[in-house]
């Protein structure tokens, strides 16, 4: 059974090779006919050949046409390549392709015709085709070159802009470095002193405004000078050495600034009790938890 099957495979491969050979020959002959048609067209376009060359071309065309008809009939009459097993069919096609490759390698190229005039016209046609193709390549190359030239100009313009930006940034950095070197410790000290003086002036102005407001709206109690009125003042408990509310606030603020660890101020006879009560009531001052005769300024921060 294996021998019979191998024989059938050999017969199939042989049939495939024959059909492929016919197809190859058919294709080659078709190419020859196509080139011959081009040659005839070139003959009419350029100059007419001699009678001997024309007769040779006609004879060659008739031979090729007759061989074409014969090959076409053989292809039509040949059995189709059919196989149920796809793997076997693929193997057969591979073998047939390898055999076809060997045949192509063994084939020697032949001239279209032996006449020199025919060969000359064929050469002219090939040269014209090659020249046309080279012209197309040259035009594509010129278009690509022009596009690259435009791209190059844009890149150069962009590079010039970046160089200008870099130069401007470098100049700015140098100016900043020079300004930084010019600034010395003495100038920084003078700046600090000027700011401190400005703040002191501003503080004095605020204190003056505060004193004016307190003097206008919270004045000291009036002390009468007569003997009877002195007795009245003593009865009311008014001391002649009372200090104003503005002065009380200054004392409290100076105490906070001078001794931050001990901000309490001891109350004496110069502090008018209604002022103390007002400061305590409105949350401006705070009394000491153990000693009620001491107060301090409320922490507002």
Short mmCIF file of C-alpha atoms in Angstrom, two decimals:
data_model
loop_
_atom_site.label_atom_id
_atom_site.label_comp_id
_atom_site.label_asym_id
_atom_site.label_seq_id
_atom_site.Cartn_x
_atom_site.Cartn_y
_atom_site.Cartn_z
CA UNK A 1 0.00 0.00 0.00
CA UNK A 2 2.82 2.39 0.83
CA UNK A 3 4.51 1.69 -2.55
CA UNK A 4 1.25 2.35 -4.43
CA UNK A 5 0.68 5.54 -2.47
CA UNK A 6 4.26 6.67 -3.13
CA UNK A 7 3.73 5.95 -6.83
CA UNK A 8 0.56 8.01 -6.86
CA UNK A 9 2.44 10.87 -5.14
CA UNK A 10 5.19 10.71 -7.76
CA UNK A 11 2.60 10.80 -10.55
CA UNK A 12 0.85 13.77 -8.88
CA UNK A 13 4.10 15.66 -8.47
CA UNK A 14 4.96 14.94 -12.07
CA UNK A 15 1.62 16.29 -13.20
CA UNK A 16 2.08 19.36 -11.06
CA UNK A 17 5.54 19.91 -12.49
CA UNK A 18 4.25 19.57 -16.04
CA UNK A 19 1.45 22.02 -15.42
CA UNK A 20 3.78 24.46 -13.66
CA UNK A 21 6.27 24.14 -16.50
CA UNK A 22 3.51 24.98 -18.93
CA UNK A 23 2.49 27.98 -16.83
CA UNK A 24 6.09 29.16 -16.65
CA UNK A 25 6.56 28.82 -20.38
CA UNK A 26 3.22 30.52 -20.94
CA UNK A 27 4.26 33.45 -18.77
CA UNK A 28 7.63 33.74 -20.47
CA UNK A 29 6.02 33.67 -23.88
CA UNK A 30 3.49 36.29 -22.76
CA UNK A 31 6.33 38.51 -21.63
CA UNK A 32 8.05 38.02 -24.95
CA UNK A 33 4.88 38.95 -26.81
CA UNK A 34 4.42 42.00 -24.67
CA UNK A 35 7.96 43.13 -25.37
CA UNK A 36 7.45 42.45 -29.06
CA UNK A 37 4.31 44.58 -29.06
CA UNK A 38 6.25 47.35 -27.40
CA UNK A 39 8.94 46.98 -30.00
CA UNK A 40 6.42 47.29 -32.80
CA UNK A 41 4.94 50.37 -31.21
CA UNK A 42 8.43 51.81 -30.86
CA UNK A 43 9.06 51.07 -34.50
CA UNK A 44 6.05 53.07 -35.59
CA UNK A 45 6.87 55.90 -33.20
CA UNK A 46 10.52 56.27 -34.16
CA UNK A 47 11.47 55.04 -37.59
CA UNK A 48 10.40 52.09 -39.68
CA UNK A 49 12.63 49.03 -39.80
CA UNK A 50 13.92 47.44 -42.91
CA UNK A 51 11.84 44.82 -44.74
CA UNK A 52 14.09 41.99 -43.53
CA UNK A 53 13.75 43.07 -39.90
CA UNK A 54 9.99 43.43 -40.23
CA UNK A 55 9.70 39.98 -41.82
CA UNK A 56 11.81 38.48 -39.02
CA UNK A 57 9.63 40.15 -36.39
CA UNK A 58 6.45 38.91 -38.02
CA UNK A 59 7.79 35.38 -38.23
CA UNK A 60 8.85 35.50 -34.57
CA UNK A 61 5.45 36.78 -33.50
CA UNK A 62 3.66 34.02 -35.44
CA UNK A 63 5.86 31.36 -33.82
CA UNK A 64 5.17 32.76 -30.36
CA UNK A 65 1.43 32.95 -30.99
CA UNK A 66 1.30 29.37 -32.20
CA UNK A 67 3.28 28.18 -29.18
CA UNK A 68 0.96 30.20 -26.95
CA UNK A 69 -2.12 28.50 -28.38
CA UNK A 70 -0.52 25.09 -27.91
CA UNK A 71 0.36 25.82 -24.27
CA UNK A 72 -3.08 27.21 -23.57
CA UNK A 73 -4.72 24.05 -24.93
CA UNK A 74 -2.45 21.85 -22.80
CA UNK A 75 -3.33 23.85 -19.69
CA UNK A 76 -7.04 23.54 -20.42
CA UNK A 77 -6.80 19.77 -21.02
CA UNK A 78 -4.65 19.11 -17.92
CA UNK A 79 -6.44 17.74 -14.83
CA UNK A 80 -6.93 20.07 -11.86
CA UNK A 81 -4.69 19.61 -8.86
CA UNK A 82 -7.07 18.38 -6.20
CA UNK A 83 -6.27 16.60 -2.95
CA UNK A 84 -8.40 16.05 0.12
CA UNK A 85 -5.45 16.12 2.50
CA UNK A 86 -4.33 19.76 2.86
CA UNK A 87 -0.97 18.85 4.35
CA UNK A 88 -0.19 16.51 1.46
CA UNK A 89 -1.30 19.18 -1.00
CA UNK A 90 1.03 21.72 0.66
CA UNK A 91 3.96 19.27 0.46
CA UNK A 92 3.27 18.67 -3.24
CA UNK A 93 3.16 22.40 -3.93
CA UNK A 94 6.43 22.89 -2.09
CA UNK A 95 8.11 20.16 -4.14
CA UNK A 96 6.70 21.64 -7.35
CA UNK A 97 7.93 25.13 -6.39
CA UNK A 98 11.43 23.84 -5.71
CA UNK A 99 11.47 22.02 -9.08
CA UNK A 100 10.29 25.20 -10.81
CA UNK A 101 13.09 27.16 -9.12
CA UNK A 102 15.66 24.66 -10.39
CA UNK A 103 14.25 24.97 -13.90
CA UNK A 104 14.45 28.76 -13.79
CA UNK A 105 18.06 28.56 -12.58
CA UNK A 106 18.92 26.19 -15.45
CA UNK A 107 17.30 28.37 -18.13
CA UNK A 108 19.74 30.52 -20.12
CA UNK A 109 18.53 33.96 -21.27
CA UNK A 110 17.86 34.27 -24.99
CA UNK A 111 17.79 37.26 -27.27
CA UNK A 112 14.51 38.47 -28.67
CA UNK A 113 15.81 38.35 -32.22
CA UNK A 114 19.07 37.93 -34.04
CA UNK A 115 18.60 41.02 -36.19
CA UNK A 116 20.73 43.99 -35.07
CA UNK A 117 18.09 46.55 -36.08
CA UNK A 118 15.50 44.91 -33.83
CA UNK A 119 17.96 44.82 -30.96
CA UNK A 120 18.85 48.47 -31.54
CA UNK A 121 15.21 49.53 -31.44
CA UNK A 122 14.65 47.44 -28.31
CA UNK A 123 17.65 49.08 -26.70
CA UNK A 124 16.35 52.50 -27.64
CA UNK A 125 12.95 51.69 -26.09
CA UNK A 126 14.58 50.48 -22.88
CA UNK A 127 16.74 53.58 -22.73
CA UNK A 128 13.69 55.81 -23.19
CA UNK A 129 11.84 54.00 -20.40
CA UNK A 130 14.88 54.19 -18.16
CA UNK A 131 15.27 57.90 -18.95
CA UNK A 132 11.62 58.55 -18.08
CA UNK A 133 11.98 56.68 -14.78
CA UNK A 134 15.17 58.57 -13.97
CA UNK A 135 13.42 61.88 -14.70
CA UNK A 136 10.65 60.91 -12.26
CA UNK A 137 13.24 60.00 -9.62
CA UNK A 138 15.06 63.29 -10.22
CA UNK A 139 11.85 65.31 -9.87
CA UNK A 140 11.00 63.49 -6.60
CA UNK A 141 14.52 64.12 -5.36
CA UNK A 142 14.29 67.83 -6.22
CA UNK A 143 10.93 68.13 -4.42
CA UNK A 144 12.36 66.37 -1.38
CA UNK A 145 15.44 68.58 -1.49
CA UNK A 146 13.28 71.70 -1.61
CA UNK A 147 11.25 70.50 1.35
CA UNK A 148 14.42 69.74 3.30
CA UNK A 149 15.76 73.21 2.44
CA UNK A 150 12.59 74.83 3.83
CA UNK A 151 12.84 72.69 6.96
CA UNK A 152 16.48 73.70 7.34
CA UNK A 153 15.60 77.40 7.07
CA UNK A 154 12.90 77.02 9.74
CA UNK A 155 15.31 75.15 12.03
CA UNK A 156 17.98 77.83 11.55
CA UNK A 157 15.45 80.55 12.34
CA UNK A 158 14.36 78.69 15.49
CA UNK A 159 18.02 78.22 16.48
CA UNK A 160 18.69 81.95 16.05
CA UNK A 161 15.70 82.83 18.25
CA UNK A 162 16.89 80.43 20.95
CA UNK A 163 20.37 81.94 20.80
CA UNK A 164 18.91 85.42 21.32
CA UNK A 165 16.86 84.18 24.28
CA UNK A 166 19.94 82.53 25.77
CA UNK A 167 21.97 85.71 25.30
CA UNK A 168 19.28 87.84 26.99
CA UNK A 169 19.04 85.38 29.90
CA UNK A 170 22.84 85.39 30.30
CA UNK A 171 22.93 89.23 30.37
CA UNK A 172 20.16 89.30 32.96
CA UNK A 173 22.00 86.74 35.12
CA UNK A 174 25.20 88.81 34.91
CA UNK A 175 23.35 91.96 35.95
CA UNK A 176 21.82 90.16 38.90
CA UNK A 177 25.24 88.86 39.91
CA UNK A 178 26.72 92.37 39.76
CA UNK A 179 23.84 93.78 41.80
CA UNK A 180 24.32 91.03 44.35
CA UNK A 181 28.02 91.80 44.66
CA UNK A 182 27.32 95.52 45.10
CA UNK A 183 25.04 94.90 48.08
CA UNK A 184 27.27 94.90 51.18
CA UNK A 185 26.71 94.32 54.86
CA UNK A 186 26.81 98.05 55.53
CA UNK A 187 23.97 98.73 53.11
CA UNK A 188 21.91 95.91 54.69
CA UNK A 189 22.56 97.42 58.16
CA UNK A 190 21.55 100.87 56.97
CA UNK A 191 18.39 99.42 55.47
CA UNK A 192 17.53 97.72 58.76
CA UNK A 193 18.14 100.94 60.73
CA UNK A 194 15.95 102.89 58.34
CA UNK A 195 13.14 100.37 58.75
CA UNK A 196 13.45 100.46 62.55
CA UNK A 197 13.36 104.26 62.55
CA UNK A 198 10.33 104.21 60.29
CA UNK A 199 8.56 101.80 62.64
CA UNK A 200 9.41 103.97 65.67
CA UNK A 201 8.02 107.05 63.96
CA UNK A 202 4.89 105.13 63.07
CA UNK A 203 4.56 103.89 66.66
CA UNK A 204 4.94 107.43 68.04
CA UNK A 205 2.30 108.67 65.65
CA UNK A 206 -0.07 105.91 66.75
CA UNK A 207 0.57 106.71 70.40
CA UNK A 208 -0.11 110.38 69.78
CA UNK A 209 -3.38 109.53 68.05
CA UNK A 210 -4.31 107.18 70.89
CA UNK A 211 -3.49 109.86 73.48
CA UNK A 212 -5.64 112.43 71.66
CA UNK A 213 -8.58 110.03 71.47
CA UNK A 214 -8.31 109.04 75.15
CA UNK A 215 -7.85 112.64 76.26
CA UNK A 216 -10.96 113.62 74.38
CA UNK A 217 -13.26 110.72 75.32
CA UNK A 218 -11.74 109.43 78.61
CA UNK A 219 -10.31 112.49 80.43
CA UNK A 220 -8.86 112.55 83.92
CA UNK A 221 -11.20 113.51 86.82
CA UNK A 222 -11.21 117.25 87.50
CA UNK A 223 -9.34 118.17 90.72
CA UNK A 224 -10.68 121.36 92.45
CA UNK A 225 -8.11 123.73 94.06
CA UNK A 226 -10.04 125.32 96.95
CA UNK A 227 -9.80 124.08 100.52
CA UNK A 228 -13.37 122.88 100.63
CA UNK A 229 -12.99 121.14 97.34
CA UNK A 230 -9.78 119.52 98.55
CA UNK A 231 -11.70 118.03 101.41
CA UNK A 232 -14.26 116.82 98.88
CA UNK A 233 -11.55 115.24 96.74
CA UNK A 234 -10.12 113.47 99.75
CA UNK A 235 -13.54 112.17 100.60
CA UNK A 236 -13.96 110.87 97.00
CA UNK A 237 -10.49 109.26 97.15
CA UNK A 238 -9.04 111.19 94.22
CA UNK A 239 -5.24 111.53 94.24
CA UNK A 240 -3.64 114.60 92.75
CA UNK A 241 -0.87 112.47 91.12
CA UNK A 242 -3.21 110.37 88.97
CA UNK A 243 -1.91 109.38 85.55
CA UNK A 244 -4.03 109.32 82.43
CA UNK A 245 -5.36 106.18 80.72
CA UNK A 246 -2.88 106.74 77.91
CA UNK A 247 0.00 106.66 80.38
CA UNK A 248 -1.37 103.49 81.99
CA UNK A 249 -1.44 101.78 78.59
CA UNK A 250 2.13 102.96 77.87
CA UNK A 251 3.32 101.51 81.17
CA UNK A 252 1.68 98.16 80.40
CA UNK A 253 3.11 98.04 76.86
CA UNK A 254 6.62 99.04 77.95
CA UNK A 255 6.51 96.32 80.62
CA UNK A 256 5.65 93.71 77.99
CA UNK A 257 8.51 94.85 75.75
CA UNK A 258 11.12 95.27 78.47
CA UNK A 259 10.45 92.12 80.51
CA UNK A 260 8.47 89.59 78.46
CA UNK A 261 8.97 86.96 81.20
CA UNK A 262 7.30 89.17 83.85
CA UNK A 263 4.63 91.38 82.31
CA UNK A 264 2.66 92.27 85.46
CA UNK A 265 2.57 95.87 86.75
CA UNK A 266 1.84 96.69 90.40
CA UNK A 267 -1.12 99.04 90.92
CA UNK A 268 -0.42 102.08 93.14
CA UNK A 269 -2.24 105.31 94.07
CA UNK A 270 -1.48 106.90 90.65
CA UNK A 271 -3.76 104.37 88.90
CA UNK A 272 -7.34 105.57 89.04
CA UNK A 273 -9.54 102.53 89.94
CA UNK A 274 -12.27 103.27 87.36
CA UNK A 275 -9.61 103.11 84.62
CA UNK A 276 -8.42 99.73 85.92
CA UNK A 277 -11.95 98.38 86.06
CA UNK A 278 -12.63 99.57 82.53
CA UNK A 279 -9.47 97.86 81.20
CA UNK A 280 -10.37 94.64 82.98
CA UNK A 281 -14.02 94.74 81.91
CA UNK A 282 -13.26 95.19 78.19
CA UNK A 283 -10.52 92.54 78.10
CA UNK A 284 -7.62 94.95 77.57
CA UNK A 285 -5.86 93.99 80.83
CA UNK A 286 -5.82 90.85 83.02
CA UNK A 287 -5.49 90.70 86.81
CA UNK A 288 -2.95 88.43 88.50
CA UNK A 289 -4.50 85.21 89.80
CA UNK A 290 -2.80 85.39 93.24
CA UNK A 291 -2.12 89.12 93.67
CA UNK A 292 -5.05 91.36 92.83
CA UNK A 293 -2.85 94.47 92.94
CA UNK A 294 -1.04 93.37 89.77
CA UNK A 295 -2.30 93.57 86.19
CA UNK A 296 -0.82 92.92 82.79
CA UNK A 297 -1.71 93.65 79.15
CA UNK A 298 -3.86 90.98 77.50
CA UNK A 299 -2.07 88.80 74.94
CA UNK A 300 -3.67 89.64 71.60
CA UNK A 301 -1.64 87.23 69.46
#
